[in-house]
mmCIF file of C-alpha atoms in Angstrom:
data_model
loop_
_atom_site.group_PDB
_atom_site.id
_atom_site.type_symbol
_atom_site.label_atom_id
_atom_site.label_comp_id
_atom_site.label_asym_id
_atom_site.label_seq_id
_atom_site.Cartn_x
_atom_site.Cartn_y
_atom_site.Cartn_z
ATOM 1 C CA UNK A 1 -122.082 -98.017 -29.717
ATOM 2 C CA UNK A 2 -119.315 -100.438 -29.637
ATOM 3 C CA UNK A 3 -118.551 -99.511 -33.285
ATOM 4 C CA UNK A 4 -118.116 -95.825 -32.247
ATOM 5 C CA UNK A 5 -116.018 -96.564 -29.368
ATOM 6 C CA UNK A 6 -113.788 -98.737 -31.536
ATOM 7 C CA UNK A 7 -113.486 -95.845 -34.220
ATOM 8 C CA UNK A 8 -112.827 -93.202 -31.532
ATOM 9 C CA UNK A 9 -110.157 -95.527 -29.927
ATOM 10 C CA UNK A 10 -108.428 -96.162 -33.290
ATOM 11 C CA UNK A 11 -108.525 -92.465 -34.093
ATOM 12 C CA UNK A 12 -106.710 -91.449 -30.727
ATOM 13 C CA UNK A 13 -104.006 -94.002 -31.297
ATOM 14 C CA UNK A 14 -103.375 -92.602 -34.676
ATOM 15 C CA UNK A 15 -103.325 -89.051 -33.411
ATOM 16 C CA UNK A 16 -101.023 -89.830 -30.595
ATOM 17 C CA UNK A 17 -98.699 -91.687 -33.056
ATOM 18 C CA UNK A 18 -98.683 -88.699 -35.519
ATOM 19 C CA UNK A 19 -98.178 -86.213 -32.708
ATOM 20 C CA UNK A 20 -95.423 -88.114 -31.484
ATOM 21 C CA UNK A 21 -93.795 -88.275 -35.042
ATOM 22 C CA UNK A 22 -93.900 -84.571 -34.921
ATOM 23 C CA UNK A 23 -92.766 -84.209 -31.765
ATOM 24 C CA UNK A 24 -89.732 -86.442 -32.411
ATOM 25 C CA UNK A 25 -88.877 -84.380 -35.669
ATOM 26 C CA UNK A 26 -88.921 -81.054 -33.857
ATOM 27 C CA UNK A 27 -86.618 -82.514 -30.785
ATOM 28 C CA UNK A 28 -84.191 -83.922 -33.434
ATOM 29 C CA UNK A 29 -84.355 -80.249 -35.213
ATOM 30 C CA UNK A 30 -83.709 -78.421 -32.091
ATOM 31 C CA UNK A 31 -80.714 -80.820 -31.232
ATOM 32 C CA UNK A 32 -79.406 -79.989 -34.566
ATOM 33 C CA UNK A 33 -79.687 -76.180 -33.848
ATOM 34 C CA UNK A 34 -78.059 -76.716 -30.531
ATOM 35 C CA UNK A 35 -75.057 -78.894 -31.426
ATOM 36 C CA UNK A 36 -74.487 -78.771 -35.089
ATOM 37 C CA UNK A 37 -75.206 -74.838 -35.890
ATOM 38 C CA UNK A 38 -71.563 -74.697 -37.241
ATOM 39 C CA UNK A 39 -71.829 -77.285 -39.846
ATOM 40 C CA UNK A 40 -75.494 -76.943 -40.576
ATOM 41 C CA UNK A 41 -76.430 -75.025 -43.958
ATOM 42 C CA UNK A 42 -79.523 -73.384 -44.887
ATOM 43 C CA UNK A 43 -80.888 -76.068 -47.335
ATOM 44 C CA UNK A 44 -80.628 -78.417 -44.339
ATOM 45 C CA UNK A 45 -82.690 -76.079 -42.181
ATOM 46 C CA UNK A 46 -85.373 -75.792 -44.935
ATOM 47 C CA UNK A 47 -85.398 -79.555 -45.334
ATOM 48 C CA UNK A 48 -86.064 -79.838 -41.603
ATOM 49 C CA UNK A 49 -88.789 -77.341 -41.858
ATOM 50 C CA UNK A 50 -90.312 -78.904 -44.645
ATOM 51 C CA UNK A 51 -90.542 -82.113 -42.973
ATOM 52 C CA UNK A 52 -92.337 -80.801 -40.046
ATOM 53 C CA UNK A 53 -94.607 -78.864 -42.338
ATOM 54 C CA UNK A 54 -95.518 -82.122 -44.476
ATOM 55 C CA UNK A 55 -96.139 -84.019 -40.798
ATOM 56 C CA UNK A 56 -98.424 -81.110 -39.687
ATOM 57 C CA UNK A 57 -100.329 -81.136 -42.898
ATOM 58 C CA UNK A 58 -100.756 -85.166 -42.943
ATOM 59 C CA UNK A 59 -102.213 -84.536 -39.308
ATOM 60 C CA UNK A 60 -104.779 -81.949 -40.546
ATOM 61 C CA UNK A 61 -105.811 -84.005 -43.321
ATOM 62 C CA UNK A 62 -106.459 -87.060 -41.207
ATOM 63 C CA UNK A 63 -108.577 -84.784 -38.852
ATOM 64 C CA UNK A 64 -110.408 -83.634 -41.768
ATOM 65 C CA UNK A 65 -111.026 -87.024 -43.122
ATOM 66 C CA UNK A 66 -114.838 -88.213 -43.362
ATOM 67 C CA UNK A 67 -114.097 -91.574 -41.547
ATOM 68 C CA UNK A 68 -112.435 -89.597 -38.498
ATOM 69 C CA UNK A 69 -115.236 -88.909 -35.838
ATOM 70 C CA UNK A 70 -115.690 -85.201 -34.879
ATOM 71 C CA UNK A 71 -113.697 -84.886 -31.965
ATOM 72 C CA UNK A 72 -115.210 -81.429 -30.845
ATOM 73 C CA UNK A 73 -118.638 -83.326 -30.426
ATOM 74 C CA UNK A 74 -117.155 -85.114 -27.273
ATOM 75 C CA UNK A 75 -116.586 -83.675 -24.082
ATOM 76 C CA UNK A 76 -113.568 -84.180 -21.965
ATOM 77 C CA UNK A 77 -113.906 -84.287 -18.151
ATOM 78 C CA UNK A 78 -111.494 -84.943 -15.461
ATOM 79 C CA UNK A 79 -112.495 -87.906 -13.528
ATOM 80 C CA UNK A 80 -110.300 -87.263 -10.323
ATOM 81 C CA UNK A 81 -108.646 -83.970 -9.408
ATOM 82 C CA UNK A 82 -105.656 -84.556 -6.829
ATOM 83 C CA UNK A 83 -103.014 -81.940 -5.518
ATOM 84 C CA UNK A 84 -100.567 -84.941 -4.871
ATOM 85 C CA UNK A 85 -98.028 -85.730 -7.568
ATOM 86 C CA UNK A 86 -99.043 -88.661 -9.784
ATOM 87 C CA UNK A 87 -95.990 -90.327 -10.871
ATOM 88 C CA UNK A 88 -97.835 -91.998 -13.918
ATOM 89 C CA UNK A 89 -99.207 -88.831 -15.231
ATOM 90 C CA UNK A 90 -95.543 -87.347 -14.750
ATOM 91 C CA UNK A 91 -94.302 -90.244 -16.855
ATOM 92 C CA UNK A 92 -96.681 -89.987 -19.594
ATOM 93 C CA UNK A 93 -96.223 -86.115 -19.898
ATOM 94 C CA UNK A 94 -92.509 -86.151 -19.737
ATOM 95 C CA UNK A 95 -92.367 -84.399 -16.396
ATOM 96 C CA UNK A 96 -94.200 -81.415 -17.757
ATOM 97 C CA UNK A 97 -97.597 -82.231 -15.439
ATOM 98 C CA UNK A 98 -96.895 -83.533 -12.130
ATOM 99 C CA UNK A 99 -100.247 -83.323 -10.755
ATOM 100 C CA UNK A 100 -103.861 -82.827 -12.049
ATOM 101 C CA UNK A 101 -105.353 -80.469 -9.783
ATOM 102 C CA UNK A 102 -107.442 -77.335 -10.085
ATOM 103 C CA UNK A 103 -104.714 -75.285 -11.235
ATOM 104 C CA UNK A 104 -103.914 -77.029 -14.477
ATOM 105 C CA UNK A 105 -107.391 -78.277 -15.329
ATOM 106 C CA UNK A 106 -108.460 -74.721 -16.772
ATOM 107 C CA UNK A 107 -105.385 -74.549 -19.164
ATOM 108 C CA UNK A 108 -104.944 -78.177 -20.423
ATOM 109 C CA UNK A 109 -108.905 -78.799 -20.679
ATOM 110 C CA UNK A 110 -109.984 -75.285 -22.101
ATOM 111 C CA UNK A 111 -112.106 -75.673 -25.019
ATOM 112 C CA UNK A 112 -112.654 -71.723 -25.397
ATOM 113 C CA UNK A 113 -110.287 -68.917 -25.701
ATOM 114 C CA UNK A 114 -109.338 -66.979 -22.540
ATOM 115 C CA UNK A 115 -111.722 -64.360 -21.520
ATOM 116 C CA UNK A 116 -109.533 -61.237 -22.583
ATOM 117 C CA UNK A 117 -108.969 -62.838 -26.073
ATOM 118 C CA UNK A 118 -112.528 -64.088 -26.454
ATOM 119 C CA UNK A 119 -113.488 -60.353 -25.722
ATOM 120 C CA UNK A 120 -111.316 -58.665 -28.379
ATOM 121 C CA UNK A 121 -112.294 -61.120 -30.982
ATOM 122 C CA UNK A 122 -116.262 -60.327 -29.995
ATOM 123 C CA UNK A 123 -115.290 -56.664 -30.481
ATOM 124 C CA UNK A 124 -113.640 -57.310 -33.895
ATOM 125 C CA UNK A 125 -116.485 -59.422 -35.012
ATOM 126 C CA UNK A 126 -118.897 -56.953 -34.227
ATOM 127 C CA UNK A 127 -117.179 -54.049 -35.842
ATOM 128 C CA UNK A 128 -116.971 -56.348 -39.017
ATOM 129 C CA UNK A 129 -120.563 -57.031 -39.290
ATOM 130 C CA UNK A 130 -121.384 -53.348 -38.481
ATOM 131 C CA UNK A 131 -119.634 -52.026 -41.694
ATOM 132 C CA UNK A 132 -121.788 -51.961 -44.885
ATOM 133 C CA UNK A 133 -120.845 -53.746 -48.050
ATOM 134 C CA UNK A 134 -119.791 -50.747 -49.954
ATOM 135 C CA UNK A 135 -117.660 -49.349 -47.392
ATOM 136 C CA UNK A 136 -115.929 -53.229 -47.033
ATOM 137 C CA UNK A 137 -115.727 -53.215 -50.855
ATOM 138 C CA UNK A 138 -113.895 -49.736 -50.747
ATOM 139 C CA UNK A 139 -111.353 -50.838 -47.746
ATOM 140 C CA UNK A 140 -110.557 -53.947 -49.900
ATOM 141 C CA UNK A 141 -109.906 -51.949 -52.879
ATOM 142 C CA UNK A 142 -107.625 -49.683 -51.153
ATOM 143 C CA UNK A 143 -105.723 -52.546 -49.543
ATOM 144 C CA UNK A 144 -105.389 -54.040 -52.910
ATOM 145 C CA UNK A 145 -104.086 -50.814 -54.514
ATOM 146 C CA UNK A 146 -101.532 -50.375 -51.699
ATOM 147 C CA UNK A 147 -100.416 -53.797 -52.125
ATOM 148 C CA UNK A 148 -99.824 -53.501 -55.822
ATOM 149 C CA UNK A 149 -97.739 -50.390 -55.340
ATOM 150 C CA UNK A 150 -95.640 -52.037 -52.800
ATOM 151 C CA UNK A 151 -95.175 -55.023 -55.221
ATOM 152 C CA UNK A 152 -94.484 -52.702 -58.118
ATOM 153 C CA UNK A 153 -91.638 -50.776 -55.842
ATOM 154 C CA UNK A 154 -90.145 -54.010 -54.721
ATOM 155 C CA UNK A 155 -89.810 -55.461 -58.333
ATOM 156 C CA UNK A 156 -88.671 -52.241 -59.769
ATOM 157 C CA UNK A 157 -85.870 -52.063 -57.113
ATOM 158 C CA UNK A 158 -84.968 -55.756 -57.829
ATOM 159 C CA UNK A 159 -84.736 -54.991 -61.375
ATOM 160 C CA UNK A 160 -82.444 -52.022 -60.924
ATOM 161 C CA UNK A 161 -80.310 -53.984 -58.592
ATOM 162 C CA UNK A 162 -79.943 -56.694 -61.196
ATOM 163 C CA UNK A 163 -79.001 -54.268 -63.760
ATOM 164 C CA UNK A 164 -76.448 -52.708 -61.433
ATOM 165 C CA UNK A 165 -74.974 -55.979 -60.615
ATOM 166 C CA UNK A 166 -74.698 -56.883 -64.494
ATOM 167 C CA UNK A 167 -72.929 -53.478 -64.873
ATOM 168 C CA UNK A 168 -70.505 -54.104 -62.345
ATOM 169 C CA UNK A 169 -69.664 -57.584 -63.816
ATOM 170 C CA UNK A 170 -69.115 -56.225 -66.877
ATOM 171 C CA UNK A 171 -66.790 -53.687 -66.111
ATOM 172 C CA UNK A 172 -62.808 -54.479 -66.433
ATOM 173 C CA UNK A 173 -61.299 -55.612 -63.639
ATOM 174 C CA UNK A 174 -58.668 -53.091 -62.085
ATOM 175 C CA UNK A 175 -57.434 -54.674 -59.097
ATOM 176 C CA UNK A 176 -55.559 -58.047 -58.494
ATOM 177 C CA UNK A 177 -55.982 -60.020 -55.307
ATOM 178 C CA UNK A 178 -52.741 -61.633 -55.676
ATOM 179 C CA UNK A 179 -50.707 -58.635 -56.244
ATOM 180 C CA UNK A 180 -52.579 -56.830 -53.082
ATOM 181 C CA UNK A 181 -51.549 -59.607 -50.943
ATOM 182 C CA UNK A 182 -47.987 -59.570 -52.197
ATOM 183 C CA UNK A 183 -47.990 -55.953 -51.348
ATOM 184 C CA UNK A 184 -49.331 -56.321 -47.984
ATOM 185 C CA UNK A 185 -46.716 -59.131 -47.286
ATOM 186 C CA UNK A 186 -43.748 -57.056 -48.464
ATOM 187 C CA UNK A 187 -44.950 -54.039 -46.135
ATOM 188 C CA UNK A 188 -46.024 -55.980 -43.232
ATOM 189 C CA UNK A 189 -43.053 -58.884 -43.282
ATOM 190 C CA UNK A 190 -40.565 -57.899 -45.893
ATOM 191 C CA UNK A 191 -41.408 -60.908 -48.172
ATOM 192 C CA UNK A 192 -39.922 -60.954 -51.477
ATOM 193 C CA UNK A 193 -37.846 -58.226 -50.939
ATOM 194 C CA UNK A 194 -34.014 -58.440 -51.918
ATOM 195 C CA UNK A 195 -31.438 -57.845 -49.008
ATOM 196 C CA UNK A 196 -29.371 -54.619 -49.643
ATOM 197 C CA UNK A 197 -25.709 -55.374 -50.269
ATOM 198 C CA UNK A 198 -23.257 -53.587 -47.811
ATOM 199 C CA UNK A 199 -20.916 -51.097 -49.681
ATOM 200 C CA UNK A 200 -17.279 -51.549 -49.451
ATOM 201 C CA UNK A 201 -15.293 -49.646 -46.953
ATOM 202 C CA UNK A 202 -12.521 -47.545 -48.517
ATOM 203 C CA UNK A 203 -11.818 -44.529 -50.637
ATOM 204 C CA UNK A 204 -14.345 -43.321 -53.027
ATOM 205 C CA UNK A 205 -13.655 -43.271 -56.739
ATOM 206 C CA UNK A 206 -10.678 -45.181 -58.477
ATOM 207 C CA UNK A 207 -8.608 -44.867 -55.473
ATOM 208 C CA UNK A 208 -10.733 -47.460 -53.800
ATOM 209 C CA UNK A 209 -9.620 -50.099 -56.323
ATOM 210 C CA UNK A 210 -5.843 -49.248 -56.314
ATOM 211 C CA UNK A 211 -3.689 -52.160 -54.764
ATOM 212 C CA UNK A 212 -2.867 -51.687 -51.213
ATOM 213 C CA UNK A 213 0.735 -52.471 -50.020
ATOM 214 C CA UNK A 214 1.308 -53.266 -46.490
ATOM 215 C CA UNK A 215 4.415 -51.235 -46.251
ATOM 216 C CA UNK A 216 6.292 -50.525 -42.861
ATOM 217 C CA UNK A 217 6.416 -46.821 -41.821
ATOM 218 C CA UNK A 218 10.055 -46.487 -42.100
ATOM 219 C CA UNK A 219 10.470 -47.996 -45.395
ATOM 220 C CA UNK A 220 11.541 -45.739 -48.245
ATOM 221 C CA UNK A 221 12.634 -43.205 -45.455
ATOM 222 C CA UNK A 222 16.127 -41.693 -45.353
ATOM 223 C CA UNK A 223 18.141 -41.653 -42.059
ATOM 224 C CA UNK A 224 17.799 -38.541 -40.591
ATOM 225 C CA UNK A 225 15.500 -37.080 -42.424
ATOM 226 C CA UNK A 226 11.374 -36.928 -42.682
ATOM 227 C CA UNK A 227 11.099 -36.958 -46.483
ATOM 228 C CA UNK A 228 10.257 -40.145 -48.206
ATOM 229 C CA UNK A 229 11.816 -41.370 -51.197
ATOM 230 C CA UNK A 230 9.260 -41.952 -54.221
ATOM 231 C CA UNK A 231 8.461 -40.778 -57.477
ATOM 232 C CA UNK A 232 8.224 -37.025 -57.998
ATOM 233 C CA UNK A 233 5.200 -35.107 -58.697
ATOM 234 C CA UNK A 234 1.616 -35.560 -57.333
ATOM 235 C CA UNK A 235 1.868 -39.275 -57.440
ATOM 236 C CA UNK A 236 4.046 -39.014 -54.556
ATOM 237 C CA UNK A 237 1.596 -37.128 -52.300
ATOM 238 C CA UNK A 238 -1.234 -39.368 -53.710
ATOM 239 C CA UNK A 239 0.781 -42.178 -52.447
ATOM 240 C CA UNK A 240 1.425 -40.641 -49.259
ATOM 241 C CA UNK A 241 -2.295 -39.569 -48.762
ATOM 242 C CA UNK A 242 -3.199 -43.252 -49.659
ATOM 243 C CA UNK A 243 -0.845 -44.680 -46.986
ATOM 244 C CA UNK A 244 -2.123 -42.020 -44.462
ATOM 245 C CA UNK A 245 -5.897 -43.358 -45.224
ATOM 246 C CA UNK A 246 -4.350 -46.987 -44.229
ATOM 247 C CA UNK A 247 -2.711 -45.929 -41.010
ATOM 248 C CA UNK A 248 -4.221 -46.942 -37.642
ATOM 249 C CA UNK A 249 -4.823 -44.107 -35.267
ATOM 250 C CA UNK A 250 -1.433 -45.044 -33.135
ATOM 251 C CA UNK A 251 0.655 -44.875 -36.152
ATOM 252 C CA UNK A 252 -0.982 -41.683 -37.289
ATOM 253 C CA UNK A 253 0.155 -40.218 -33.778
ATOM 254 C CA UNK A 254 3.727 -41.596 -33.961
ATOM 255 C CA UNK A 255 4.165 -39.851 -37.545
ATOM 256 C CA UNK A 256 3.024 -36.521 -36.288
ATOM 257 C CA UNK A 257 4.978 -36.709 -33.024
ATOM 258 C CA UNK A 258 8.253 -37.302 -35.579
ATOM 259 C CA UNK A 259 7.363 -34.657 -37.831
ATOM 260 C CA UNK A 260 6.690 -31.986 -35.189
ATOM 261 C CA UNK A 261 10.276 -32.991 -33.557
ATOM 262 C CA UNK A 262 11.994 -32.730 -36.821
ATOM 263 C CA UNK A 263 10.515 -29.198 -37.421
ATOM 264 C CA UNK A 264 12.202 -27.472 -34.616
ATOM 265 C CA UNK A 265 9.789 -28.299 -31.548
ATOM 266 C CA UNK A 266 7.664 -25.073 -31.726
ATOM 267 C CA UNK A 267 4.716 -26.624 -32.208
ATOM 268 C CA UNK A 268 5.345 -29.737 -30.038
ATOM 269 C CA UNK A 269 3.588 -29.566 -26.858
ATOM 270 C CA UNK A 270 6.683 -30.828 -24.768
ATOM 271 C CA UNK A 271 9.102 -28.615 -26.756
ATOM 272 C CA UNK A 272 11.361 -26.193 -25.083
ATOM 273 C CA UNK A 273 9.916 -22.439 -24.997
#
């Protein structure tokens, strides 16, 4: 009797230790998901899942070991039920259970499923036992056929996708990411565009390149006459036109007034009638 009790105590201690390791691993994984989700990669997630799965498999192997006593043969009964809060129980359960009363005992010490689940499980079991062997075999064959068709569809679709990806990769590239970025920068921000040079102000054509002489207005004019001295022909008119283009508005006004006075005053706004 003492040997069985010692073996049971050792088994319970080992179970508590292994369950505590699983709980710690799950808590660390949840902390990483909540605080390190921005830097966490998919391989890290798979590693955490693999660690938790390995610990659970180790616990299951320990429970199925021949040296481990069958825990289902032992009955767990509450010794004391109290509606008042129990500080020791709250500490052991990490504040999950504050009191061991009639409300929590059916949930924590339940050895059978809930009545609704047990009823559904019984109905499914009765239906499975009522079917004949031939009917069951037909349903299994139908299920296997449907599964095989789904697997074939998935494989064919995957092969088609892979072939499309291979064809797309083999096509020559018709776009350039660098050129696209340069074009977008030029349109949006004017990057790499040459500034437009301002056009020179003056006469168009060859007259614009002629040297301009800053001559006073009365130079080359005979006293008492309004005709300027200069070379005859079209060059004189061109020279006068060139000087007229370089006059400012005030000088043009004075020149026009002098010309109107010399012509007899008929066109002058202040001339005699």
